[in-house]
Amino acid sequence: MHHFEYRDGTLYAENVSIPELAREYGTPLYVYSAATLRRHFQAFDSAFKGLDHMTCYSVKANSNLSVLKLLAEMGAGMDIVSGGELHRAIKAGVTPEKIVYSGVGKSEAEIRQALETGIYAFNVESIAELVKINEVAESMGKVARVGFRINPDVDPKTHPYISTGMKKNKFGLDFENSLRAYKMTRDMKGVEAVGMDCHIGSQLTSIDPFLEALEKLLDFYGTLRDLGLDIQYLDLGGGLGIPYDAEEPPHPTEFGKALGEKLIGLPLKVILEPGRVIAGNAGILATEVLYAKSTPSKNFLIVDSAMNDLVRPSLYGSHHTIAEVVQHGRPAKMVDVVGPICESSDFLARDRELPEVMGGELLVVYSAGAYGFSMASNYNSRRRACELLVDGDKVIVARKRETYDDLIANEI
Ligand code: LLP
């Protein structure tokens, strides 16, 4: 799988063996492959090369500074959703003019911070937020560049928790309210409406919902032009899925081609906000088996990673492929792979066929590079894992494992 491959029955990340890394840095251990990140970014970005475009990596997928820096060095812009993500992006060396700011609840302080930084644009998600941005910008003597996030009411056919472009979702503005919002900007001194935005969901495995949304947006673009608005960018969000299991999402090239056909020739900068497709399969989580335990109804493998390290299986019932780090060739058994946390929802896999493994041996959890560490918590007072970025033979400690003192550092 990508730059994670077996050599003589032992899993490697690029040129470094996972058992070696586990010995040196301990487990749970996130390992990212720099070559994979570069390849994914390159593949995605070049899929849009015929268009005036900006690929703004979605920071929430994997917000590690080393990862952001690697992507920034390749020319990536960033899609952010908080002051914290803005801080990270700037620290990682991202050009402010390549940052777009989305999210339904930007606070006054965050709006101020973004205006001071000089980001490319705000994707605004409500009229109340528009009023707030106008107020803050005016008080600073600035004009905020804004686009509205339009909720096109398209079913992305993905997990309901990560569907965002349907009527019932909290995101964006329906067409009627969008039109109201665009019209309002004409009488505002602190904002100029320069863009359109939409993000319909995540882990999409078909292009059709993207095209359906795009068609609706392009229709609306005509209306906005007739109003005399100077729309400069069209942000199509992120959402392209990856194979976790048997999914067969379109390749970025295919995705770029399908969208490109509709967009070519339009006087618009196209913005894309890919997250998962860049980082997801560029990272793994290595974990040690603590104990094997059989009950009358189940075989459990109790590992040292838990829902605090990787919450996706617990939260969305997501599938992450799990395998041995060292292949022993033992017979397979049906197991639940579970963590040490005191919740029955603390599992990484259920009813999975895995070769028999012993306490002390290592397992790899694949496709953990996106929404893995970035969703990690300290639940059960567990220290968040170490993150490594492997680049050829080189190992960069992208984030040290937390210490017990880190856990209580802000407490009295
Ligand atoms: N742009 C916006 C406005 C977003 O809300 C998101 C993701 C993205 C871009 C990036 O989407 P991507 O290309 O990664 O699909 N925690 C969930 C995923 C939540 C996605 C939230 N928004 C998971 O683990 O599946």
CSV table of C-alpha atoms and ligand atoms in Angstrom, one decimal:
chain,number,residue,atom,x,y,z
A,1,MET,CA,0.0,0.0,0.0
A,2,HIS,CA,1.8,3.1,-1.2
A,3,HIS,CA,5.2,3.6,0.4
A,4,PHE,CA,4.2,1.1,3.2
A,5,GLU,CA,5.5,-2.2,1.9
A,6,TYR,CA,6.7,-5.5,3.2
A,7,ARG,CA,10.3,-6.5,2.7
A,8,ASP,CA,11.0,-10.1,3.6
A,9,GLY,CA,7.9,-10.2,5.7
A,10,THR,CA,8.5,-7.0,7.7
A,11,LEU,CA,6.6,-3.8,7.1
A,12,TYR,CA,8.6,-0.7,6.1
A,13,ALA,CA,7.7,2.9,5.8
A,14,GLU,CA,9.8,4.0,2.8
A,15,ASN,CA,13.3,2.7,3.8
A,16,VAL,CA,12.7,2.3,7.5
A,17,SER,CA,11.4,-0.8,9.2
A,18,ILE,CA,8.3,-0.4,11.5
A,19,PRO,CA,9.6,-2.7,14.2
A,20,GLU,CA,12.8,-0.5,14.4
A,21,LEU,CA,10.7,2.6,14.8
A,22,ALA,CA,8.4,1.0,17.4
A,23,ARG,CA,11.5,0.0,19.4
A,24,GLU,CA,12.9,3.4,19.3
A,25,TYR,CA,9.8,5.6,19.6
A,26,GLY,CA,7.3,3.2,21.3
A,27,THR,CA,3.7,2.6,20.4
A,28,PRO,CA,1.0,3.8,19.6
A,29,LEU,CA,2.9,5.4,16.8
A,30,TYR,CA,1.7,7.3,13.8
A,31,VAL,CA,4.1,7.1,10.8
A,32,TYR,CA,3.6,9.3,7.8
A,33,SER,CA,5.4,8.8,4.5
A,34,ALA,CA,6.8,12.0,3.0
A,35,ALA,CA,7.0,10.5,-0.5
A,36,THR,CA,3.4,9.5,-0.4
A,37,LEU,CA,2.3,12.9,0.8
A,38,ARG,CA,4.2,14.5,-2.0
A,39,ARG,CA,2.9,12.1,-4.6
A,40,HIS,CA,-0.7,12.6,-3.5
A,41,PHE,CA,-0.4,16.4,-3.5
A,42,GLN,CA,1.2,16.3,-6.9
A,43,ALA,CA,-1.4,14.0,-8.4
A,44,PHE,CA,-4.2,16.0,-7.1
A,45,ASP,CA,-2.8,19.4,-8.0
A,46,SER,CA,-1.8,18.4,-11.5
A,47,ALA,CA,-5.3,17.1,-12.2
A,48,PHE,CA,-6.4,20.7,-12.3
A,49,LYS,CA,-3.4,22.1,-14.2
A,50,GLY,CA,-5.4,23.4,-17.1
A,51,LEU,CA,-7.3,25.7,-14.8
A,52,ASP,CA,-6.5,28.8,-12.9
A,53,HIS,CA,-6.7,27.0,-9.5
A,54,MET,CA,-5.4,26.8,-6.0
A,55,THR,CA,-5.2,23.6,-4.0
A,56,CYS,CA,-5.8,24.4,-0.4
A,57,TYR,CA,-5.1,21.4,1.7
A,58,SER,CA,-7.6,20.9,4.4
A,59,VAL,CA,-5.6,21.3,7.6
A,60,LYS,CA,-8.1,19.4,9.8
A,61,ALA,CA,-7.3,16.1,8.1
A,62,ASN,CA,-3.7,16.1,9.5
A,63,SER,CA,-2.6,19.3,11.1
A,64,ASN,CA,1.0,18.3,12.1
A,65,LEU,CA,3.4,21.2,11.4
A,66,SER,CA,5.8,19.0,9.6
A,67,VAL,CA,3.1,17.7,7.3
A,68,LEU,CA,1.9,21.3,6.7
A,69,LYS,CA,5.4,22.5,6.0
A,70,LEU,CA,6.0,19.7,3.5
A,71,LEU,CA,2.8,20.6,1.6
A,72,ALA,CA,3.5,24.4,1.9
A,73,GLU,CA,6.9,23.8,0.3
A,74,MET,CA,5.1,22.2,-2.6
A,75,GLY,CA,3.0,25.3,-3.1
A,76,ALA,CA,-0.1,24.2,-1.3
A,77,GLY,CA,-2.5,26.7,0.1
A,78,MET,CA,-4.6,25.7,3.1
A,79,ASP,CA,-8.2,25.5,4.1
A,80,ILE,CA,-8.6,26.3,7.7
A,81,VAL,CA,-11.6,26.3,10.1
A,82,SER,CA,-10.2,27.9,13.3
A,83,GLY,CA,-7.7,30.3,14.7
A,84,GLY,CA,-5.7,27.3,15.8
A,85,GLU,CA,-5.4,26.0,12.3
A,86,LEU,CA,-4.5,29.5,11.0
A,87,HIS,CA,-1.7,29.6,13.6
A,88,ARG,CA,-0.4,26.3,12.5
A,89,ALA,CA,-0.6,27.2,8.8
A,90,ILE,CA,1.4,30.4,9.3
A,91,LYS,CA,3.9,28.6,11.5
A,92,ALA,CA,4.4,26.1,8.8
A,93,GLY,CA,5.2,28.8,6.3
A,94,VAL,CA,2.0,28.9,4.3
A,95,THR,CA,1.5,32.1,2.3
A,96,PRO,CA,-1.5,34.0,3.9
A,97,GLU,CA,-2.8,34.8,0.4
A,98,LYS,CA,-3.3,31.1,-0.1
A,99,ILE,CA,-5.5,30.5,2.9
A,100,VAL,CA,-9.3,30.2,2.8
A,101,TYR,CA,-11.3,30.1,6.0
A,102,SER,CA,-14.4,28.0,6.3
A,103,GLY,CA,-16.6,26.9,9.2
A,104,VAL,CA,-20.0,27.8,10.7
A,105,GLY,CA,-18.8,29.4,13.8
A,106,LYS,CA,-15.9,31.8,13.4
A,107,SER,CA,-15.6,34.0,16.5
A,108,GLU,CA,-14.9,37.7,16.5
A,109,ALA,CA,-11.3,37.1,17.7
A,110,GLU,CA,-10.8,34.5,14.9
A,111,ILE,CA,-12.1,36.9,12.3
A,112,ARG,CA,-9.8,39.6,13.6
A,113,GLN,CA,-6.8,37.2,13.5
A,114,ALA,CA,-7.6,36.2,9.9
A,115,LEU,CA,-8.0,39.8,8.8
A,116,GLU,CA,-4.7,40.8,10.4
A,117,THR,CA,-3.0,37.9,8.7
A,118,GLY,CA,-4.4,38.8,5.4
A,119,ILE,CA,-5.9,35.6,4.2
A,120,TYR,CA,-7.3,35.1,0.7
A,121,ALA,CA,-11.0,34.9,1.7
A,122,PHE,CA,-13.6,33.9,4.2
A,123,ASN,CA,-16.2,31.3,3.2
A,124,VAL,CA,-19.2,32.7,5.1
A,125,GLU,CA,-21.9,30.4,6.3
A,126,SER,CA,-24.6,32.6,7.7
A,127,ILE,CA,-26.0,36.1,7.4
A,128,ALA,CA,-25.3,36.7,11.1
A,129,GLU,CA,-21.7,35.8,10.4
A,130,LEU,CA,-21.6,38.2,7.4
A,131,VAL,CA,-22.8,41.0,9.6
A,132,LYS,CA,-20.1,40.2,12.2
A,133,ILE,CA,-17.3,40.0,9.6
A,134,ASN,CA,-18.4,43.3,8.1
A,135,GLU,CA,-18.4,44.9,11.6
A,136,VAL,CA,-15.0,43.6,12.6
A,137,ALA,CA,-13.4,44.5,9.2
A,138,GLU,CA,-14.8,48.0,9.3
A,139,SER,CA,-13.5,48.6,12.8
A,140,MET,CA,-10.1,47.6,11.6
A,141,GLY,CA,-10.4,49.8,8.5
A,142,LYS,CA,-10.2,46.7,6.3
A,143,VAL,CA,-12.3,45.1,3.6
A,144,ALA,CA,-12.8,41.4,4.0
A,145,ARG,CA,-13.0,39.3,0.9
A,146,VAL,CA,-15.9,36.9,1.2
A,147,GLY,CA,-17.6,34.1,-0.6
A,148,PHE,CA,-20.7,32.3,0.6
A,149,ARG,CA,-20.8,28.7,1.3
A,150,ILE,CA,-23.8,27.5,-0.6
A,151,ASN,CA,-25.7,24.4,0.6
A,152,PRO,CA,-26.9,23.0,-2.7
A,153,ASP,CA,-29.0,20.2,-1.2
A,154,VAL,CA,-27.2,17.4,-2.9
A,155,ASP,CA,-26.9,13.9,-1.3
A,156,PRO,CA,-23.2,13.0,-1.2
A,157,LYS,CA,-24.1,9.3,-0.4
A,158,THR,CA,-21.6,9.1,2.4
A,159,HIS,CA,-21.8,8.6,6.2
A,160,PRO,CA,-24.5,10.9,7.6
A,161,TYR,CA,-22.0,12.4,10.1
A,162,ILE,CA,-19.8,13.6,7.3
A,163,SER,CA,-22.5,14.7,4.8
A,164,THR,CA,-22.6,18.5,4.8
A,165,GLY,CA,-24.5,19.7,1.7
A,166,MET,CA,-28.1,18.6,2.4
A,167,LYS,CA,-31.0,20.8,3.5
A,168,LYS,CA,-30.9,19.3,7.0
A,169,ASN,CA,-27.2,20.1,7.6
A,170,LYS,CA,-26.0,23.0,9.6
A,171,PHE,CA,-23.6,24.1,6.8
A,172,GLY,CA,-23.8,27.0,4.4
A,173,LEU,CA,-26.8,28.9,3.1
A,174,ASP,CA,-29.5,27.7,0.7
A,175,PHE,CA,-29.8,29.5,-2.6
A,176,GLU,CA,-32.5,31.9,-1.5
A,177,ASN,CA,-30.6,33.1,1.6
A,178,SER,CA,-27.3,33.1,-0.4
A,179,LEU,CA,-28.9,35.6,-2.8
A,180,ARG,CA,-30.0,37.7,0.1
A,181,ALA,CA,-26.5,37.7,1.5
A,182,TYR,CA,-24.8,38.6,-1.8
A,183,LYS,CA,-27.2,41.5,-2.2
A,184,MET,CA,-26.6,42.7,1.4
A,185,THR,CA,-22.8,43.0,0.7
A,186,ARG,CA,-23.5,45.7,-1.8
A,187,ASP,CA,-24.3,48.1,1.0
A,188,MET,CA,-21.5,47.0,3.3
A,189,LYS,CA,-18.2,48.8,3.6
A,190,GLY,CA,-16.3,46.0,5.4
A,191,VAL,CA,-16.8,43.2,2.9
A,192,GLU,CA,-16.7,42.5,-0.8
A,193,ALA,CA,-18.3,39.4,-2.2
A,194,VAL,CA,-15.7,37.8,-4.5
A,195,GLY,CA,-16.4,34.1,-4.3
A,196,MET,CA,-18.7,31.1,-4.1
A,197,ASP,CA,-18.1,28.1,-2.1
A,198,CYS,CA,-19.5,24.7,-1.4
A,199,HIS,CA,-18.4,21.5,0.3
A,200,ILE,CA,-21.0,18.7,0.3
A,201,GLY,CA,-19.3,16.0,2.3
A,202,SER,CA,-16.4,13.8,2.9
A,203,GLN,CA,-15.3,10.3,1.7
A,204,LEU,CA,-17.3,10.6,-1.5
A,205,THR,CA,-16.7,7.6,-3.8
A,206,SER,CA,-18.5,9.0,-6.9
A,207,ILE,CA,-18.1,12.1,-9.0
A,208,ASP,CA,-21.8,12.5,-9.6
A,209,PRO,CA,-22.7,14.5,-6.5
A,210,PHE,CA,-19.8,16.9,-7.1
A,211,LEU,CA,-21.1,17.5,-10.6
A,212,GLU,CA,-24.6,17.9,-9.5
A,213,ALA,CA,-23.5,20.5,-7.0
A,214,LEU,CA,-21.3,22.2,-9.5
A,215,GLU,CA,-24.1,22.5,-12.0
A,216,LYS,CA,-26.3,24.2,-9.4
A,217,LEU,CA,-23.5,26.6,-8.5
A,218,LEU,CA,-22.8,27.5,-12.1
A,219,ASP,CA,-26.4,28.3,-12.6
A,220,PHE,CA,-26.3,30.5,-9.6
A,221,TYR,CA,-23.1,32.1,-10.8
A,222,GLY,CA,-25.0,33.4,-13.8
A,223,THR,CA,-27.5,35.1,-11.4
A,224,LEU,CA,-24.7,36.7,-9.5
A,225,ARG,CA,-23.1,38.0,-12.6
A,226,ASP,CA,-26.4,39.5,-13.6
A,227,LEU,CA,-26.4,41.4,-10.3
A,228,GLY,CA,-23.1,42.9,-11.3
A,229,LEU,CA,-21.1,41.1,-8.6
A,230,ASP,CA,-17.4,40.6,-9.3
A,231,ILE,CA,-17.1,36.9,-8.5
A,232,GLN,CA,-13.5,35.8,-8.7
A,233,TYR,CA,-13.3,32.4,-7.2
A,234,LEU,CA,-15.3,29.2,-7.0
A,235,ASP,CA,-14.3,27.0,-4.1
A,236,LEU,CA,-15.5,23.4,-4.5
A,237,GLY,CA,-14.4,22.2,-1.1
A,238,GLY,CA,-12.9,18.8,-0.4
A,239,GLY,CA,-14.5,15.4,-0.1
A,240,LEU,CA,-12.8,13.1,-2.6
A,241,GLY,CA,-12.8,9.6,-1.0
A,242,ILE,CA,-10.0,7.1,-0.6
A,243,PRO,CA,-9.9,3.3,-0.6
A,244,TYR,CA,-10.1,2.1,3.0
A,245,ASP,CA,-11.5,-1.3,2.1
A,246,ALA,CA,-13.2,-2.2,-1.1
A,247,GLU,CA,-14.2,1.3,-2.1
A,248,GLU,CA,-13.2,2.4,-5.5
A,249,PRO,CA,-13.3,6.2,-5.5
A,250,PRO,CA,-12.3,8.0,-8.7
A,251,HIS,CA,-8.7,8.9,-9.2
A,252,PRO,CA,-7.9,12.6,-8.7
A,253,THR,CA,-7.1,12.8,-12.5
A,254,GLU,CA,-10.5,11.6,-13.3
A,255,PHE,CA,-12.0,13.9,-10.8
A,256,GLY,CA,-10.0,16.9,-12.1
A,257,LYS,CA,-11.0,16.0,-15.7
A,258,ALA,CA,-14.7,15.8,-14.9
A,259,LEU,CA,-14.8,19.1,-13.1
A,260,GLY,CA,-12.4,20.7,-15.5
A,261,GLU,CA,-14.7,20.1,-18.4
A,262,LYS,CA,-17.4,22.2,-16.7
A,263,LEU,CA,-15.1,24.9,-15.6
A,264,ILE,CA,-12.7,25.5,-18.5
A,265,GLY,CA,-13.0,29.0,-19.9
A,266,LEU,CA,-14.8,30.6,-17.0
A,267,PRO,CA,-13.1,33.7,-15.5
A,268,LEU,CA,-12.9,32.0,-12.1
A,269,LYS,CA,-10.1,30.8,-9.9
A,270,VAL,CA,-11.0,27.3,-8.8
A,271,ILE,CA,-10.2,26.4,-5.3
A,272,LEU,CA,-10.0,22.8,-4.1
A,273,GLU,CA,-9.8,21.7,-0.4
A,274,PRO,CA,-8.6,18.1,-0.4
A,275,GLY,CA,-7.8,16.6,3.0
A,276,ARG,CA,-8.2,12.9,3.2
A,277,VAL,CA,-7.1,12.2,-0.4
A,278,ILE,CA,-3.7,13.8,0.4
A,279,ALA,CA,-3.1,12.5,3.9
A,280,GLY,CA,-5.3,9.4,4.5
A,281,ASN,CA,-3.2,6.7,2.9
A,282,ALA,CA,0.0,8.5,3.6
A,283,GLY,CA,-0.1,7.4,7.3
A,284,ILE,CA,-0.4,4.3,9.4
A,285,LEU,CA,-0.8,3.7,13.1
A,286,ALA,CA,1.5,1.1,14.6
A,287,THR,CA,0.3,-0.6,17.7
A,288,GLU,CA,1.4,-3.3,20.0
A,289,VAL,CA,-0.8,-6.3,21.0
A,290,LEU,CA,-0.9,-6.3,24.8
A,291,TYR,CA,-3.1,-9.4,25.3
A,292,ALA,CA,-5.1,-11.9,23.5
A,293,LYS,CA,-8.3,-12.8,25.3
A,294,SER,CA,-11.0,-15.3,24.4
A,295,THR,CA,-14.5,-15.3,25.9
A,296,PRO,CA,-17.2,-17.8,25.1
A,297,SER,CA,-18.5,-15.6,22.2
A,298,LYS,CA,-15.4,-13.6,21.0
A,299,ASN,CA,-11.7,-13.5,20.5
A,300,PHE,CA,-10.3,-10.1,21.5
A,301,LEU,CA,-6.9,-8.7,20.7
A,302,ILE,CA,-6.3,-5.9,23.2
A,303,VAL,CA,-3.9,-3.4,21.7
A,304,ASP,CA,-2.2,-0.3,23.1
A,305,SER,CA,-4.0,2.1,20.8
A,306,ALA,CA,-7.5,3.1,21.5
A,307,MET,CA,-10.4,5.3,20.4
A,308,ASN,CA,-8.5,8.3,21.9
A,309,ASP,CA,-5.8,7.6,19.2
A,310,LEU,CA,-8.0,6.8,16.3
A,311,VAL,CA,-11.7,7.5,16.9
A,312,ARG,CA,-13.0,6.8,13.3
A,313,PRO,CA,-14.1,3.1,13.9
A,314,SER,CA,-15.9,4.1,17.1
A,315,LEU,CA,-17.5,7.3,15.7
A,316,TYR,CA,-18.4,6.3,12.2
A,317,GLY,CA,-18.0,2.5,12.2
A,318,SER,CA,-15.2,3.1,9.7
A,319,HIS,CA,-13.2,0.3,8.3
A,320,HIS,CA,-9.4,0.5,8.7
A,321,THR,CA,-7.4,-2.5,7.3
A,322,ILE,CA,-5.3,-4.1,10.0
A,323,ALA,CA,-2.4,-6.5,9.5
A,324,GLU,CA,0.6,-7.9,11.2
A,325,VAL,CA,3.8,-5.8,11.0
A,326,VAL,CA,5.9,-8.9,10.8
A,327,GLN,CA,4.2,-11.7,8.8
A,328,HIS,CA,4.5,-15.0,10.7
A,329,GLY,CA,2.2,-17.1,8.4
A,330,ARG,CA,0.1,-18.3,11.3
A,331,PRO,CA,-3.5,-19.4,10.7
A,332,ALA,CA,-6.2,-16.8,10.7
A,333,LYS,CA,-8.8,-16.3,13.4
A,334,MET,CA,-11.8,-14.0,13.7
A,335,VAL,CA,-11.1,-11.3,16.2
A,336,ASP,CA,-12.1,-7.9,17.6
A,337,VAL,CA,-9.2,-5.5,17.9
A,338,VAL,CA,-9.9,-3.4,20.9
A,339,GLY,CA,-8.2,-0.7,23.0
A,340,PRO,CA,-7.7,-0.3,26.8
A,341,ILE,CA,-10.3,2.4,27.2
A,342,CYS,CA,-13.3,1.8,29.4
A,343,GLU,CA,-16.0,1.9,26.8
A,344,SER,CA,-17.4,-0.8,24.6
A,345,SER,CA,-17.2,1.6,21.7
A,346,ASP,CA,-13.4,1.4,22.0
A,347,PHE,CA,-12.5,-0.8,19.1
A,348,LEU,CA,-10.4,-0.5,16.0
A,349,ALA,CA,-12.0,-3.4,14.2
A,350,ARG,CA,-14.8,-5.9,14.8
A,351,ASP,CA,-15.1,-9.5,13.5
A,352,ARG,CA,-12.0,-9.3,11.5
A,353,GLU,CA,-10.0,-12.2,10.1
A,354,LEU,CA,-6.4,-11.8,11.3
A,355,PRO,CA,-3.5,-14.2,11.5
A,356,GLU,CA,-3.0,-15.3,15.1
A,357,VAL,CA,-0.8,-12.7,16.9
A,358,MET,CA,0.8,-12.9,20.3
A,359,GLY,CA,1.2,-10.3,23.1
A,360,GLY,CA,4.2,-8.1,22.4
A,361,GLU,CA,3.8,-8.3,18.6
A,362,LEU,CA,2.9,-5.3,16.4
A,363,LEU,CA,-0.1,-4.6,14.3
A,364,VAL,CA,-0.5,-1.9,11.6
A,365,VAL,CA,-3.7,0.1,11.2
A,366,TYR,CA,-3.7,1.4,7.6
A,367,SER,CA,-5.2,4.6,6.2
A,368,ALA,CA,-4.7,6.5,9.5
A,369,GLY,CA,-3.0,9.6,8.1
A,370,ALA,CA,-6.2,11.6,7.9
A,371,TYR,CA,-8.5,12.3,10.8
A,372,GLY,CA,-6.3,10.0,12.9
A,373,PHE,CA,-4.1,12.1,15.2
A,374,SER,CA,-6.0,15.2,14.4
A,375,MET,CA,-9.0,13.8,16.2
A,376,ALA,CA,-7.0,12.3,19.0
A,377,SER,CA,-7.8,13.1,22.6
A,378,ASN,CA,-6.5,12.5,26.1
A,379,TYR,CA,-9.5,10.4,27.2
A,380,ASN,CA,-8.7,8.1,30.1
A,381,SER,CA,-5.7,10.3,30.7
A,382,ARG,CA,-3.9,8.7,27.8
A,383,ARG,CA,-1.0,10.5,26.4
A,384,ARG,CA,-1.4,11.4,22.7
A,385,ALA,CA,0.9,9.3,20.4
A,386,CYS,CA,4.2,10.1,18.8
A,387,GLU,CA,4.0,11.2,15.2
A,388,LEU,CA,6.9,10.4,12.8
A,389,LEU,CA,7.5,11.6,9.3
A,390,VAL,CA,9.6,9.3,7.3
A,391,ASP,CA,11.4,10.6,4.2
A,392,GLY,CA,13.5,7.9,2.5
A,393,ASP,CA,16.0,6.8,5.2
A,394,LYS,CA,15.3,9.9,7.3
A,395,VAL,CA,13.0,9.9,10.4
A,396,ILE,CA,11.6,13.2,11.6
A,397,VAL,CA,10.0,13.2,15.0
A,398,ALA,CA,7.0,15.3,13.8
A,399,ARG,CA,5.5,15.3,17.3
A,400,LYS,CA,6.9,13.8,20.5
A,401,ARG,CA,4.8,11.5,22.5
A,402,GLU,CA,3.1,13.4,25.3
A,403,THR,CA,4.4,13.0,28.8
A,404,TYR,CA,2.3,12.6,32.0
A,405,ASP,CA,3.3,16.2,32.8
A,406,ASP,CA,1.9,17.4,29.5
A,407,LEU,CA,-1.4,15.9,30.6
A,408,ILE,CA,-1.6,18.1,33.6
A,409,ALA,CA,0.4,21.1,32.4
A,410,ASN,CA,-2.6,23.5,32.3
A,411,GLU,CA,-4.3,22.3,35.4
A,412,ILE,CA,-4.3,23.6,39.0
B,1,LLP,N1,-13.4,21.6,3.2
B,1,LLP,C1,-14.3,21.7,4.2
B,1,LLP,C2,-15.1,22.9,4.3
B,1,LLP,C3,-14.5,20.6,5.1
B,1,LLP,O1,-15.4,20.7,6.0
B,1,LLP,C4,-13.7,19.4,4.9
B,1,LLP,C5,-13.9,18.3,5.8
B,1,LLP,C6,-12.8,19.4,3.9
B,1,LLP,C7,-12.6,20.5,3.0
B,1,LLP,C8,-11.9,18.2,3.6
B,1,LLP,O2,-12.6,17.1,3.3
B,1,LLP,P1,-11.9,15.8,2.8
B,1,LLP,O3,-11.2,16.1,1.5
B,1,LLP,O4,-10.9,15.4,3.8
B,1,LLP,O5,-13.0,14.8,2.6
B,1,LLP,N2,-13.7,13.2,10.6
B,1,LLP,C9,-14.3,12.7,9.4
B,1,LLP,C10,-14.2,13.6,8.2
B,1,LLP,C11,-14.8,15.0,8.5
B,1,LLP,C12,-14.6,15.9,7.4
B,1,LLP,C13,-14.9,17.3,7.8
B,1,LLP,N3,-14.8,18.3,6.8
B,1,LLP,C14,-13.7,11.3,9.1
B,1,LLP,O6,-12.8,10.9,9.8
B,1,LLP,O7,-14.1,10.7,8.2
